[in-house]
């Protein structure tokens, strides 16, 4: 009987992935804000798409990458797309200051936009295949990026956030907490919320990113009221009704409901789920077209 040698076993055994999360020390960032940029390039690049995964409060690029509930690097390995992982220099992302809520204003959103531009050039990304996702504070930043840099982003899938501009700070403080918004008391008209988005990049009249919005019905950190306000915001931006064009119960899993508001806005309401809704890789990838 032939007994395989160690060399044979190693040669024909399971492939070991060499790809690692790596920091980019210089991503041509001219913004005042200086969050870190981390990139994961899979061993086999099979796609010219880019996914930007934005972490929650009190986290980092490394922690978010290693979180078993955040499966984007597994998706990267499986489908061969590059992922960028921004890392905040404060506990939460700045979704409060005028700098971050303004196109090319110099805040965190500006810095992440610079990461996207760097990645497009460096990794041969198709500019029409740039996708953003994030949870909690990362979801808030995803909304802000959709408003401030719609020219760079194709689609967004955000988990447990608030409308863009809801966390605005009257004092101009960056990364400020807004109890009124988090508590679900920032209730306004769809027109107002749409105007907030348009006001972040007033000269822009091009295509807007397609928006997929997830929220749990018993979220105790960012009130479930923020789900409805976010739907108001983006249906107004796209000029469509808040009455769903289609509804799918128990999708993508039991006790979740998926509502489409035309082709560009989709809401997923997770009954009994708190903060934050776990990432659903397949559903988010499907929204992105990956």
Coordinates of C-alpha atoms in Angstrom, one line a residue:
X1 CA 0.0 0.0 0.0
X2 CA 1.3 3.4 -1.0
X3 CA 1.3 5.9 1.9
X4 CA 1.3 9.5 0.7
X5 CA 4.2 11.5 1.8
X6 CA 3.8 14.8 3.6
X7 CA 4.8 16.6 0.5
X8 CA 2.1 14.9 -1.5
X9 CA -0.5 15.6 1.2
X10 CA 0.5 19.3 1.2
X11 CA 0.5 19.5 -2.6
X12 CA -3.0 18.0 -3.0
X13 CA -4.6 19.1 0.2
X14 CA -7.0 22.0 0.6
X15 CA -5.7 25.3 -0.8
X16 CA -4.6 27.8 1.8
X17 CA -5.7 31.3 1.1
X18 CA -2.9 33.8 1.2
X19 CA -5.0 37.0 0.9
X20 CA -5.0 39.3 4.0
X21 CA -6.5 42.5 5.1
X22 CA -3.9 45.2 4.4
X23 CA -3.6 48.8 5.4
X24 CA -3.0 51.5 2.7
X25 CA -0.9 54.2 4.3
X26 CA -1.3 56.7 1.5
X27 CA -4.5 56.7 -0.4
X28 CA -4.2 60.3 -1.8
X29 CA -6.4 61.7 0.9
X30 CA -6.7 65.5 0.8
X31 CA -9.5 65.7 3.3
X32 CA -9.0 67.1 6.8
X33 CA -10.4 63.8 8.2
X34 CA -7.8 61.0 8.2
X35 CA -9.6 57.6 8.8
X36 CA -7.5 54.5 8.0
X37 CA -8.0 52.6 4.7
X38 CA -7.8 48.8 4.7
X39 CA -8.2 46.6 1.6
X40 CA -8.8 42.9 1.1
X41 CA -7.9 41.6 -2.4
X42 CA -8.9 38.0 -2.8
X43 CA -6.4 35.4 -4.1
X44 CA -8.5 35.1 -7.2
X45 CA -9.9 38.4 -8.5
X46 CA -12.8 37.5 -10.8
X47 CA -14.8 40.7 -10.7
X48 CA -14.1 44.4 -11.4
X49 CA -16.6 45.4 -8.6
X50 CA -15.8 47.1 -5.3
X51 CA -17.6 46.7 -2.0
X52 CA -16.9 49.2 0.8
X53 CA -17.8 47.8 4.2
X54 CA -18.2 50.5 6.9
X55 CA -17.9 49.5 10.6
X56 CA -20.2 50.4 13.5
X57 CA -19.4 52.5 16.6
X58 CA -16.5 51.3 18.9
X59 CA -15.2 49.1 16.1
X60 CA -12.5 49.2 13.5
X61 CA -11.7 47.9 10.0
X62 CA -9.9 44.9 11.5
X63 CA -12.6 44.1 14.0
X64 CA -15.4 44.4 11.4
X65 CA -13.4 42.3 9.0
X66 CA -13.1 39.5 11.6
X67 CA -16.7 39.7 12.8
X68 CA -18.5 36.4 11.9
X69 CA -21.7 38.3 11.4
X70 CA -20.1 40.5 8.7
X71 CA -19.5 38.1 5.9
X72 CA -18.1 40.4 3.2
X73 CA -14.7 39.0 3.0
X74 CA -16.2 35.5 2.5
X75 CA -18.2 37.0 -0.3
X76 CA -15.0 38.5 -1.7
X77 CA -13.3 35.1 -1.6
X78 CA -16.3 33.4 -3.2
X79 CA -17.0 35.9 -6.0
X80 CA -13.7 37.5 -6.4
X81 CA -14.4 41.2 -5.8
X82 CA -12.2 43.6 -3.9
X83 CA -13.4 45.0 -0.5
X84 CA -12.4 48.3 1.2
X85 CA -12.7 48.6 5.0
X86 CA -12.5 52.2 6.3
X87 CA -11.4 52.6 9.9
X88 CA -12.6 55.6 12.0
X89 CA -10.3 57.6 14.2
X90 CA -13.2 58.2 16.7
X91 CA -15.7 55.9 18.4
X92 CA -18.3 56.6 15.7
X93 CA -18.3 57.9 12.2
X94 CA -18.8 61.7 11.7
X95 CA -22.3 61.9 10.2
X96 CA -23.0 65.1 12.1
X97 CA -20.7 68.0 11.0
X98 CA -21.1 70.2 8.0
X99 CA -17.7 69.0 6.8
X100 CA -19.0 65.4 6.5
X101 CA -22.5 66.4 5.3
X102 CA -21.2 68.4 2.4
X103 CA -19.7 67.2 -0.9
X104 CA -16.0 67.7 -0.8
X105 CA -16.4 69.2 2.7
X106 CA -13.3 67.6 4.2
X107 CA -15.0 65.3 6.7
X108 CA -15.1 61.5 7.0
X109 CA -17.3 61.1 4.0
X110 CA -14.8 63.0 1.9
X111 CA -12.0 60.7 3.1
X112 CA -14.0 57.6 2.2
X113 CA -14.7 59.0 -1.2
X114 CA -10.9 59.4 -1.6
X115 CA -10.5 55.7 -0.7
X116 CA -13.0 54.8 -3.4
X117 CA -11.2 56.9 -6.0
X118 CA -7.9 55.3 -5.0
X119 CA -9.3 51.8 -5.2
X120 CA -10.9 52.4 -8.7
X121 CA -7.5 53.4 -10.1
X122 CA -5.3 50.9 -8.2
X123 CA -7.5 47.7 -8.5
X124 CA -9.0 48.4 -12.0
X125 CA -12.5 48.8 -10.6
X126 CA -15.4 49.6 -12.9
X127 CA -16.6 53.0 -11.7
X128 CA -20.2 51.7 -12.3
X129 CA -19.7 48.8 -9.9
X130 CA -19.0 50.6 -6.6
X131 CA -21.2 49.3 -3.7
X132 CA -21.5 50.5 -0.1
X133 CA -22.6 48.6 3.0
X134 CA -22.5 49.2 6.7
X135 CA -24.2 48.7 10.1
X136 CA -25.4 51.2 12.7
X137 CA -22.9 54.1 12.5
X138 CA -21.6 52.5 9.3
X139 CA -25.2 52.5 8.0
X140 CA -25.5 56.2 8.8
X141 CA -22.3 56.8 6.9
X142 CA -23.6 54.7 4.0
X143 CA -26.6 57.0 3.8
X144 CA -24.4 60.1 4.0
X145 CA -22.1 58.8 1.2
X146 CA -25.1 58.2 -1.0
X147 CA -26.1 61.8 -0.5
X148 CA -22.7 63.5 -0.7
X149 CA -21.0 61.3 -3.4
X150 CA -23.8 59.9 -5.6
X151 CA -21.5 60.2 -8.6
X152 CA -19.1 57.5 -7.1
X153 CA -21.7 55.0 -5.8
X154 CA -23.8 52.5 -7.7
X155 CA -25.9 50.9 -4.9
X156 CA -26.1 50.8 -1.1
X157 CA -27.2 48.1 1.4
X158 CA -27.4 49.6 4.9
X159 CA -28.3 47.9 8.1
X160 CA -30.0 49.7 11.0
X161 CA -29.2 53.3 10.3
X162 CA -31.0 56.7 10.2
X163 CA -31.8 59.1 7.3
X164 CA -28.9 61.1 5.9
X165 CA -28.6 64.3 7.9
X166 CA -30.7 63.1 10.8
X167 CA -27.7 63.2 13.1
X168 CA -26.7 66.7 12.2
X169 CA -25.0 68.7 15.0
X170 CA -26.2 72.2 15.6
X171 CA -22.8 72.9 17.3
X172 CA -20.9 71.6 14.2
X173 CA -19.3 68.9 16.3
X174 CA -18.1 65.9 14.4
X175 CA -19.3 62.4 15.4
X176 CA -21.8 63.9 17.8
X177 CA -24.6 61.8 19.2
X178 CA -28.1 63.0 18.5
X179 CA -30.7 61.7 21.0
X180 CA -33.6 63.2 19.1
X181 CA -32.7 61.2 16.0
X182 CA -31.6 58.0 17.7
X183 CA -34.8 58.1 19.8
X184 CA -37.0 58.2 16.7
X185 CA -38.3 61.8 17.3
X186 CA -36.9 63.3 14.1
X187 CA -40.1 62.9 12.2
X188 CA -40.6 65.0 9.0
X189 CA -42.0 65.0 5.5
X190 CA -40.7 63.0 2.6
X191 CA -40.0 66.3 0.9
X192 CA -37.9 67.6 3.8
X193 CA -35.8 64.5 3.9
X194 CA -35.3 64.5 0.2
X195 CA -34.3 68.2 0.3
X196 CA -31.7 67.2 3.0
X197 CA -30.1 64.8 0.5
X198 CA -30.2 67.2 -2.4
X199 CA -28.7 70.0 -0.2
X200 CA -25.6 67.9 0.5
X201 CA -24.6 68.2 -3.2
X202 CA -26.7 71.0 -4.6
X203 CA -25.2 71.1 -8.1
X204 CA -25.6 67.3 -8.7
X205 CA -28.4 66.2 -11.1
X206 CA -27.1 62.8 -12.2
X207 CA -28.0 59.2 -11.3
X208 CA -28.5 58.3 -7.7
X209 CA -27.4 55.1 -6.0
X210 CA -30.0 52.4 -5.6
X211 CA -30.9 52.1 -1.9
X212 CA -31.6 48.9 0.2
X213 CA -32.6 49.7 3.8
X214 CA -32.7 47.1 6.6
X215 CA -34.1 47.7 10.1
X216 CA -35.3 45.7 13.1
X217 CA -38.7 46.3 14.6
X218 CA -37.4 46.2 18.2
X219 CA -34.2 48.2 17.7
X220 CA -33.4 49.8 21.1
X221 CA -30.4 51.9 19.9
X222 CA -31.7 53.5 16.8
X223 CA -35.5 53.7 16.9
X224 CA -37.4 51.7 14.3
X225 CA -39.1 55.0 13.4
X226 CA -35.9 55.8 11.5
X227 CA -36.7 53.0 9.0
X228 CA -39.9 54.8 7.9
X229 CA -38.1 58.2 7.8
X230 CA -35.3 56.7 5.6
X231 CA -37.9 55.2 3.3
X232 CA -39.5 58.6 3.1
X233 CA -36.1 60.2 2.2
X234 CA -35.1 57.9 -0.6
X235 CA -38.5 57.5 -2.2
X236 CA -38.7 61.3 -2.4
X237 CA -35.2 61.5 -3.9
X238 CA -36.3 59.0 -6.6
X239 CA -39.7 60.6 -7.0
X240 CA -41.7 57.5 -6.2
X241 CA -44.6 56.6 -3.9
X242 CA -44.2 55.3 -0.4
X243 CA -46.7 52.6 -1.3
X244 CA -44.8 49.5 -2.2
X245 CA -44.9 48.2 -5.7
X246 CA -44.4 44.7 -4.4
X247 CA -44.3 43.0 -1.0
X248 CA -42.7 39.7 -0.1
X249 CA -43.4 38.3 3.4
X250 CA -40.9 36.0 5.0
X251 CA -38.1 37.3 2.7
X252 CA -35.2 36.8 2.9
X253 CA -36.1 34.8 6.0
X254 CA -39.0 34.1 8.3
X255 CA -40.4 37.3 10.0
X256 CA -38.6 39.6 7.5
X257 CA -40.7 41.5 5.0
X258 CA -39.2 42.9 1.8
X259 CA -40.9 45.9 0.2
X260 CA -39.9 47.3 -3.2
X261 CA -40.7 50.9 -4.0
X262 CA -39.9 50.7 -7.7
X263 CA -36.5 49.4 -8.9
X264 CA -34.3 51.8 -6.9
X265 CA -35.5 51.6 -3.3
X266 CA -36.0 48.4 -1.2
X267 CA -36.9 48.1 2.4
X268 CA -36.5 45.0 4.6
X269 CA -38.4 45.1 7.9
X270 CA -37.2 42.5 10.4
X271 CA -39.9 41.7 13.0
X272 CA -38.5 40.9 16.4
X273 CA -34.9 41.9 15.5
X274 CA -33.0 44.4 17.6
X275 CA -29.9 46.4 16.9
X276 CA -28.4 45.6 14.5
X277 CA -29.9 43.4 11.8
X278 CA -27.3 40.8 10.8
X279 CA -25.8 41.1 7.4
X280 CA -27.5 39.0 4.8
X281 CA -24.8 38.5 2.2
X282 CA -26.9 36.8 -0.5
X283 CA -29.6 39.5 -0.4
X284 CA -27.2 42.4 -0.4
X285 CA -25.1 40.9 -3.2
X286 CA -28.2 40.3 -5.2
X287 CA -29.2 44.0 -4.7
X288 CA -25.7 44.9 -5.9
X289 CA -25.9 42.6 -8.9
X290 CA -22.9 40.6 -7.7

